[in-house]
XYZ file of C-alpha atoms in Angstrom:
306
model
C -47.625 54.192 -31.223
C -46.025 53.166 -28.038
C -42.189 54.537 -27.402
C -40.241 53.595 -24.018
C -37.191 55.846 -22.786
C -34.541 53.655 -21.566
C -31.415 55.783 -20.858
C -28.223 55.061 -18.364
C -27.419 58.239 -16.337
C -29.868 60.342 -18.253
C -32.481 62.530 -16.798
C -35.948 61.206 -18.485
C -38.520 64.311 -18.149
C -36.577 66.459 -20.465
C -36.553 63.599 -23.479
C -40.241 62.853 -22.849
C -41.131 66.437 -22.620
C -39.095 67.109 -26.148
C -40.613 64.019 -27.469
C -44.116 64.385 -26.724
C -44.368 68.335 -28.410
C -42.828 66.431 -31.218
C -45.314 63.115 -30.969
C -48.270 64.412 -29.654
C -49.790 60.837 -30.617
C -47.655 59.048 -29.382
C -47.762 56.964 -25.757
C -44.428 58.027 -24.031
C -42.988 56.245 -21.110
C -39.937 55.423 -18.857
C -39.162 51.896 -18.789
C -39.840 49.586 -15.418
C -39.157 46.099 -15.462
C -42.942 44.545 -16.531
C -43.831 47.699 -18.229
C -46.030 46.977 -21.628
C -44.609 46.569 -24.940
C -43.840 49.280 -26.828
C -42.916 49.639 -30.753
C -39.541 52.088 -30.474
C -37.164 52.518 -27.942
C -34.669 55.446 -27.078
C -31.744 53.587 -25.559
C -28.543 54.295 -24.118
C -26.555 50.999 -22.050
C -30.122 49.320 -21.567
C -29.681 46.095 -19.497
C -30.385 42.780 -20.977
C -34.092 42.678 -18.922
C -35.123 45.361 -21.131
C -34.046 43.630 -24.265
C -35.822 40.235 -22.829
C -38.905 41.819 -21.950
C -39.692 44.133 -24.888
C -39.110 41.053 -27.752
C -41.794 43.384 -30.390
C -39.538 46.715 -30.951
C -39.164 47.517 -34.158
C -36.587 50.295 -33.328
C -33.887 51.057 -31.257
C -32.469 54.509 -31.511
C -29.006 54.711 -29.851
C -29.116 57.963 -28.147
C -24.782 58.272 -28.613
C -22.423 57.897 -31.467
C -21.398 54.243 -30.379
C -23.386 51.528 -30.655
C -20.865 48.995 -28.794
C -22.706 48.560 -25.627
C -25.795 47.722 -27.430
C -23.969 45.188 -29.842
C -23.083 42.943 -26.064
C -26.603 42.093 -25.886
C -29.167 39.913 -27.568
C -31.667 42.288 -29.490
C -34.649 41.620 -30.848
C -33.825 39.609 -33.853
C -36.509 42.276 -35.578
C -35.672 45.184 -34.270
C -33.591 47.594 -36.191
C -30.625 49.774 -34.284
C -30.658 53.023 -35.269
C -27.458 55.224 -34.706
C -28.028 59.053 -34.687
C -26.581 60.797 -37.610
C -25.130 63.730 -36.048
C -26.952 65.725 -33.623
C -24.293 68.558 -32.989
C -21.924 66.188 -32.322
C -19.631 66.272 -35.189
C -18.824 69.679 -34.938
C -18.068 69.768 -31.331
C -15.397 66.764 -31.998
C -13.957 68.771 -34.894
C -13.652 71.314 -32.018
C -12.060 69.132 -29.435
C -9.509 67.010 -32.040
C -8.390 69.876 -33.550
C -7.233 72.262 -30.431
C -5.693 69.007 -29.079
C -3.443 68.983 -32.062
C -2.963 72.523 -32.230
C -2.307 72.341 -28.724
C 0.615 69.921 -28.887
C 1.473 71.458 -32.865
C 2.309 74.900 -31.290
C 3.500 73.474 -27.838
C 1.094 75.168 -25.681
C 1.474 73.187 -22.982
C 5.179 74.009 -22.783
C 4.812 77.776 -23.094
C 1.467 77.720 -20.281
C 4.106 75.708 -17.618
C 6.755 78.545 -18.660
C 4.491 80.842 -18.131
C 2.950 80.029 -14.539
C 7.338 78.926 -13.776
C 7.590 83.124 -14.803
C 9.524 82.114 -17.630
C 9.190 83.504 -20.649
C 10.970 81.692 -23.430
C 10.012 81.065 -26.907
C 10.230 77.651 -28.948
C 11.321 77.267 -32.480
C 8.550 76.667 -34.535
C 7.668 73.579 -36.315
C 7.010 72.916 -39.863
C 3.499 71.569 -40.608
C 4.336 69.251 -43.170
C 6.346 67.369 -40.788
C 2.900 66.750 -38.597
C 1.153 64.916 -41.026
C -2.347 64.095 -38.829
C -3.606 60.069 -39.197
C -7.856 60.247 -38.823
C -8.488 56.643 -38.267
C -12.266 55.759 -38.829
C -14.206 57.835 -41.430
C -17.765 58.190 -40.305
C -19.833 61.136 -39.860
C -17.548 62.297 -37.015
C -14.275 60.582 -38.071
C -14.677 62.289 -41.658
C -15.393 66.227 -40.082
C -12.727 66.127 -38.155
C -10.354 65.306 -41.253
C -11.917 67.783 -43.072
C -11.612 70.043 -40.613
C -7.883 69.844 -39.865
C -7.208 70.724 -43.209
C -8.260 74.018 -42.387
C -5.205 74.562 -40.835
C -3.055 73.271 -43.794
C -2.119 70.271 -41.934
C -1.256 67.043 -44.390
C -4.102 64.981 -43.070
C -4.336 60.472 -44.156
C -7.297 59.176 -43.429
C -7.799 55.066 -42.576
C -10.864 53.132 -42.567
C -12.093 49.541 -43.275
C -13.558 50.422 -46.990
C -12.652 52.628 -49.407
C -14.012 56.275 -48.165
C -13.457 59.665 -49.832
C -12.981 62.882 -48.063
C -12.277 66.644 -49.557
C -8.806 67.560 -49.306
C -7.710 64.684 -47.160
C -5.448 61.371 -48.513
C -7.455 57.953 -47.599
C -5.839 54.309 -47.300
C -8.028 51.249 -46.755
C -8.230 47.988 -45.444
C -5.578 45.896 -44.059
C -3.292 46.652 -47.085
C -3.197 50.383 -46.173
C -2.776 50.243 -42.903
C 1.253 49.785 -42.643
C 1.184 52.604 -44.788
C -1.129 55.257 -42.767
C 0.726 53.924 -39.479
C 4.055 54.736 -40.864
C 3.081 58.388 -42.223
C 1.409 59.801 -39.443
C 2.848 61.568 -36.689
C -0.629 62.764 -35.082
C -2.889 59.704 -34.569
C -6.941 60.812 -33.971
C -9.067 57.224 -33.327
C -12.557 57.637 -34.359
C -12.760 53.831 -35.027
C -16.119 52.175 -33.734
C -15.351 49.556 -31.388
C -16.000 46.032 -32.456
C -14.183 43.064 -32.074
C -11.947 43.631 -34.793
C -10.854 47.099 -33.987
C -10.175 46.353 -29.789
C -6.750 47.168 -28.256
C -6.239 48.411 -31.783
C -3.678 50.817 -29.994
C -1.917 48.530 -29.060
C 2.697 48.430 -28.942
C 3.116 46.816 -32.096
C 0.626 49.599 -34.037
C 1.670 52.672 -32.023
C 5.207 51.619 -32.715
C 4.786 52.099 -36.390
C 3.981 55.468 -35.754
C 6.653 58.149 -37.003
C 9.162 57.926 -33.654
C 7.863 61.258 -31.161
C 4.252 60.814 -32.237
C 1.236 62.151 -30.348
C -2.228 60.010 -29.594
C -5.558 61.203 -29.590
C -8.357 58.757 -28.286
C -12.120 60.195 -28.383
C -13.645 56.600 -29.476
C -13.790 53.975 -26.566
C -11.102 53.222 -23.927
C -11.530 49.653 -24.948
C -9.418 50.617 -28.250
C -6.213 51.792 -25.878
C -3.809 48.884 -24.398
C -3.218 51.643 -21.641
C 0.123 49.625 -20.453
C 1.214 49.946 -23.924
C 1.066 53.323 -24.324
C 2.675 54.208 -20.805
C 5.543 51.900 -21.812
C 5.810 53.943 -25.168
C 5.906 57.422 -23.090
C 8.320 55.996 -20.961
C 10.610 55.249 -24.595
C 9.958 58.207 -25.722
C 8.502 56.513 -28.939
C 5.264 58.117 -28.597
C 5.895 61.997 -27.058
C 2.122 62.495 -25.114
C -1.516 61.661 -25.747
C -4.885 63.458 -25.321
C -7.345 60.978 -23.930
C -11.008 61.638 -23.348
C -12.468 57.930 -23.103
C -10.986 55.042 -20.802
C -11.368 51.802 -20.043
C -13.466 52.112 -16.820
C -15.362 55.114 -16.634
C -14.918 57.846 -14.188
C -10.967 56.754 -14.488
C -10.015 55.624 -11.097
C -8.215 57.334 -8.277
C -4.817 56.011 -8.540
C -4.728 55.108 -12.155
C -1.254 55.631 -13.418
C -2.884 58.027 -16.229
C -3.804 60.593 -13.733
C 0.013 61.500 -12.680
C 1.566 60.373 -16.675
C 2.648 64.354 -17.401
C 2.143 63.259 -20.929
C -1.131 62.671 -20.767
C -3.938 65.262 -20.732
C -7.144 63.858 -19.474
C -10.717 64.721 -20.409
C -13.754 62.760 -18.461
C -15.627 61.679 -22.058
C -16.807 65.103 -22.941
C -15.185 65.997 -26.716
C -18.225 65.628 -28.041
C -21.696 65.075 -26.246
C -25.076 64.369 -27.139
C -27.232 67.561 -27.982
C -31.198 66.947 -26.378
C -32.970 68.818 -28.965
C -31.138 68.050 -32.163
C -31.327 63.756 -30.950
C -35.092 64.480 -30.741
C -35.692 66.008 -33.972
C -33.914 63.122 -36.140
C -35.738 60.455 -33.994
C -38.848 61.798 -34.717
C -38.190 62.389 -38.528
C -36.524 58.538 -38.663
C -39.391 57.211 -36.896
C -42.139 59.006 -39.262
C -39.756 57.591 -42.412
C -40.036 54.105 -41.211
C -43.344 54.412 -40.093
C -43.856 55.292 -43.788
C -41.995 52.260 -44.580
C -39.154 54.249 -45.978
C -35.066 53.596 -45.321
C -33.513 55.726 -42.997
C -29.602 56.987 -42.534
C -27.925 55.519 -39.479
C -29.190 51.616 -39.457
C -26.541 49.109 -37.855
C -25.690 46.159 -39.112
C -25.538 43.628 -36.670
C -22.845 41.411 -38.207
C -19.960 44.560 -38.546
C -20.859 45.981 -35.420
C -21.856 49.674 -36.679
């Protein structure tokens, strides 16, 4: 069994290391441009050359949550995308979603600028069932950080494309529910994966539908965010701030307009990364399942986008 490492901004040796206690048997290798075939393929942003030169894979497992840069190229018509399930990342995004609500919930960015101004000054608190937190997309990750919020007796709606179920948490569906979620949340989370459907899904017309003060969370893809949109909503006061951790171009640019927005607190894509060890143990159980000729978790399909 041949498998080729093919990974944008991702130190190799540590993969292959992991990879080869865990496939002693197996023929491990970076990708170069005329390298042999191989049968899988541990991929994040390959270029097109890779795809055109390795036509046999019967695999590709997407080393990140999103499969969207993958979906822009021509694929093997064979080979199956494989998304990881998990790998530690759900957790950490239940981590990062849920301070950024608390965060704005409790006002601690107020009381910190108070506090380095030597003020000290207290805030009236707010009632929770007036923050009722929208989870849109409700995946692996979307659906843990729903389920998490309610942990802190938050009213938390959930909003996907098909009907989903989720412990303690409301879901709408479809295009018929989606007025409805829009209009009820004050807290918007986007976990969406990014297709065609769901781009510049964040757009005026949506966010404006939003109870009027809302806050926006954004740890999906920047291409979801019409970022002139929401700086135009700021500027209304229609939406009241946003926590952003993915963008458009990635690092965000010197001089983008997001960087001096007050209302904005800026992350550089870190609310929930990939975990080395944990990727490398699912790969190598999904790869001994299909090898078996079983089904595994986490297959794509091509024509939805995820």
């Amino acid at each position: 069994m041949r498998v080729t490492f093919c990974c944008k901004d991702t130190k190799a040796e540590p993969w292959l290391e992991g990879l080869r206690a865990a496939l002693p048997d197996a023929e491990l290798s970076v990708w170069q441009p005329g390298a042999p075939q191989a049968d899988y393929a541990v991929v994040w942003a390959p270029p097109q050359q890779f795809m055109d030169e390795q036509p046999g894979l019967k695999a590709l497992f997407n080393i990140g949550a999103g499969v969207d840069a993958l979906m822009q190229l021509k694929l093997p018509p064979q080979a199956q995308v494989v998304r990881l399930d998990d790998a530690g990342m759900s957790v950490q995004m239940a981590e990062y979603v849920s301070q950024a609500v608390i965060r704005y919930f409790r006002e601690l960015d107020g009381y910190e600028a108070d506090m380095r101004a030597g003020r000290w000054a207290f805030r009236k608190p707010r009632a929770r069932a007036d923050f009722t937190v929208g989870v849109m997309g409700l995946g692996v990750l979307g659906a843990r950080v729903a389920k998490a919020l309610t942990v802190f007796d938050f009213p938390v709606l959930g909003w996907s494309r098909s009907p989903k179920a989720v412990e303690g948490v409301r879901t709408l569906h479809g295009s018929q529910g989606f007025a409805e979620f829009l209009a009820q949340t004050r807290v918007l989370v986007n976990l969406l994966p990014l297709t065609p459907e769901t781009e510049n899904i964040l757009n005026r017309a949506n966010l404006s539908q939003l109870q009027r003060g809302a806050y926006v969370i954004n740890v999906a893809r920047g291409g979801h965010l019409v970022e002139e949109d929401l700086l135009a909503l700021l500027a209304e006061g229609q939406i009241a701030g946003a926590t952003l951790d993915v963008f458009r171009q990635e690092p965000l640019p010197a001089g983008h307009p997001f960087w001096s927005e007050p209302g904005i607190t800026l992350t550089p894509h870190t609310s929930a990364r990939t975990l080395r060890d944990e990727s490398i143990a699912q790969i190598v159980r999904k790869v001994a399942a299909m090898s078996r000729g079983e089904a595994v978790v986490g297959m794509v399909d091509r024509e939805r986008g995820y």
